[in-house]
CSV table of C-alpha atoms in Angstrom, one decimal:
chain,number,residue,atom,x,y,z
V,12,SER,CA,-33.7,64.7,81.9
V,13,TYR,CA,-31.0,67.0,83.2
V,14,SER,CA,-33.2,68.6,85.9
V,15,MET,CA,-34.3,65.4,86.7
V,16,LYS,CA,-30.7,63.9,87.1
V,17,ASP,CA,-31.0,61.1,84.7
V,18,ASN,CA,-27.6,61.1,83.4
V,19,ASN,CA,-28.0,58.2,80.9
V,20,ARG,CA,-30.9,60.1,79.2
V,21,VAL,CA,-28.7,63.4,79.2
V,22,ARG,CA,-25.7,61.5,77.6
V,23,GLN,CA,-28.2,60.1,74.9
V,24,ALA,CA,-29.7,63.2,74.1
V,25,SER,CA,-26.6,65.3,74.0
V,26,GLY,CA,-24.8,62.8,71.7
V,27,ARG,CA,-28.1,63.0,69.5
V,28,VAL,CA,-27.9,66.4,69.1
V,29,MET,CA,-24.4,66.4,68.6
V,30,ALA,CA,-24.6,64.0,66.0
V,31,VAL,CA,-28.1,65.5,64.1
V,32,SER,CA,-26.3,69.3,64.4
V,33,PRO,CA,-22.7,69.2,65.1
V,34,ASN,CA,-22.6,72.9,64.1
V,35,ARG,CA,-25.1,74.0,67.0
V,36,SER,CA,-23.8,74.6,70.3
V,37,GLU,CA,-26.5,72.8,72.5
V,38,GLY,CA,-25.5,69.4,72.4
V,39,TYR,CA,-21.9,70.6,73.5
V,40,ILE,CA,-23.5,72.5,76.4
V,41,LEU,CA,-25.9,69.7,77.5
V,42,ARG,CA,-22.9,67.1,77.6
V,43,ALA,CA,-20.7,69.9,79.8
V,44,LEU,CA,-23.7,70.3,82.1
V,45,LEU,CA,-23.7,66.4,82.6
V,46,LEU,CA,-19.7,66.2,83.0
V,47,ARG,CA,-19.7,69.0,85.4
V,48,ARG,CA,-22.3,67.4,87.7
V,49,SER,CA,-20.0,64.3,87.5
V,50,GLY,CA,-17.1,66.2,88.5
V,51,ASP,CA,-15.0,65.8,85.1
V,52,PHE,CA,-14.1,69.5,84.9
V,53,THR,CA,-11.7,69.2,82.4
V,54,GLY,CA,-14.0,67.3,80.0
V,55,ALA,CA,-16.9,69.7,80.7
V,56,GLU,CA,-14.7,72.8,79.9
V,57,ASP,CA,-13.4,70.9,76.8
V,58,MET,CA,-17.4,70.7,75.9
V,59,VAL,CA,-18.1,74.4,76.4
V,60,ASN,CA,-15.0,75.7,74.7
V,61,LYS,CA,-16.3,73.5,71.6
V,62,ALA,CA,-20.0,75.1,72.0
V,63,LEU,CA,-18.5,78.5,72.3
V,64,GLU,CA,-16.3,77.9,68.8
V,65,ARG,CA,-20.0,77.2,67.4
V,66,LYS,CA,-21.7,80.2,68.9
V,67,GLN,CA,-20.5,82.7,71.4
V,68,ASP,CA,-23.3,83.3,74.0
V,69,ALA,CA,-23.3,84.5,77.5
V,70,GLU,CA,-24.7,81.3,79.0
V,71,SER,CA,-21.8,79.4,77.6
V,72,LEU,CA,-19.6,81.9,79.0
V,73,VAL,CA,-21.2,81.8,82.5
V,74,LEU,CA,-21.0,77.9,82.2
V,75,LEU,CA,-17.4,78.1,81.4
V,76,GLY,CA,-16.5,80.6,84.1
V,77,LEU,CA,-18.6,78.4,87.0
V,78,ILE,CA,-16.2,75.5,85.5
V,79,GLN,CA,-13.2,77.5,86.1
V,80,GLN,CA,-14.5,78.3,89.6
V,81,ASP,CA,-14.9,74.5,90.2
V,82,GLN,CA,-11.4,74.3,89.6
V,83,ASN,CA,-10.4,77.0,92.0
V,84,ARG,CA,-9.0,78.8,88.7
V,85,PHE,CA,-10.6,82.2,90.2
V,86,GLN,CA,-8.8,84.9,88.2
V,87,GLN,CA,-9.5,83.0,84.9
V,88,ALA,CA,-13.2,82.9,85.9
V,89,ARG,CA,-13.1,86.3,86.6
V,90,ASP,CA,-11.6,86.9,83.2
V,91,THR,CA,-14.4,84.8,81.8
V,92,PHE,CA,-17.2,86.5,83.4
V,93,ALA,CA,-15.8,89.8,82.3
V,94,LYS,CA,-16.2,88.7,78.5
């Protein structure tokens, strides 16, 4: 759904994943991708941080760094990429 740019389905899917498995990071990452694509960088960053609270992984950190770059927070992005 995400790659097909079907925002409604992505929103529904991420909501379902977060409801069924609130302790897993995947739903939060999916929602972060959707919010980033729609330009809500603050919301996207919040979702990635929620995902990172559940699971520290390279993919989530890369997404966080990209969102920070989107907001022209380049030093913070470099620090995130270095983790």
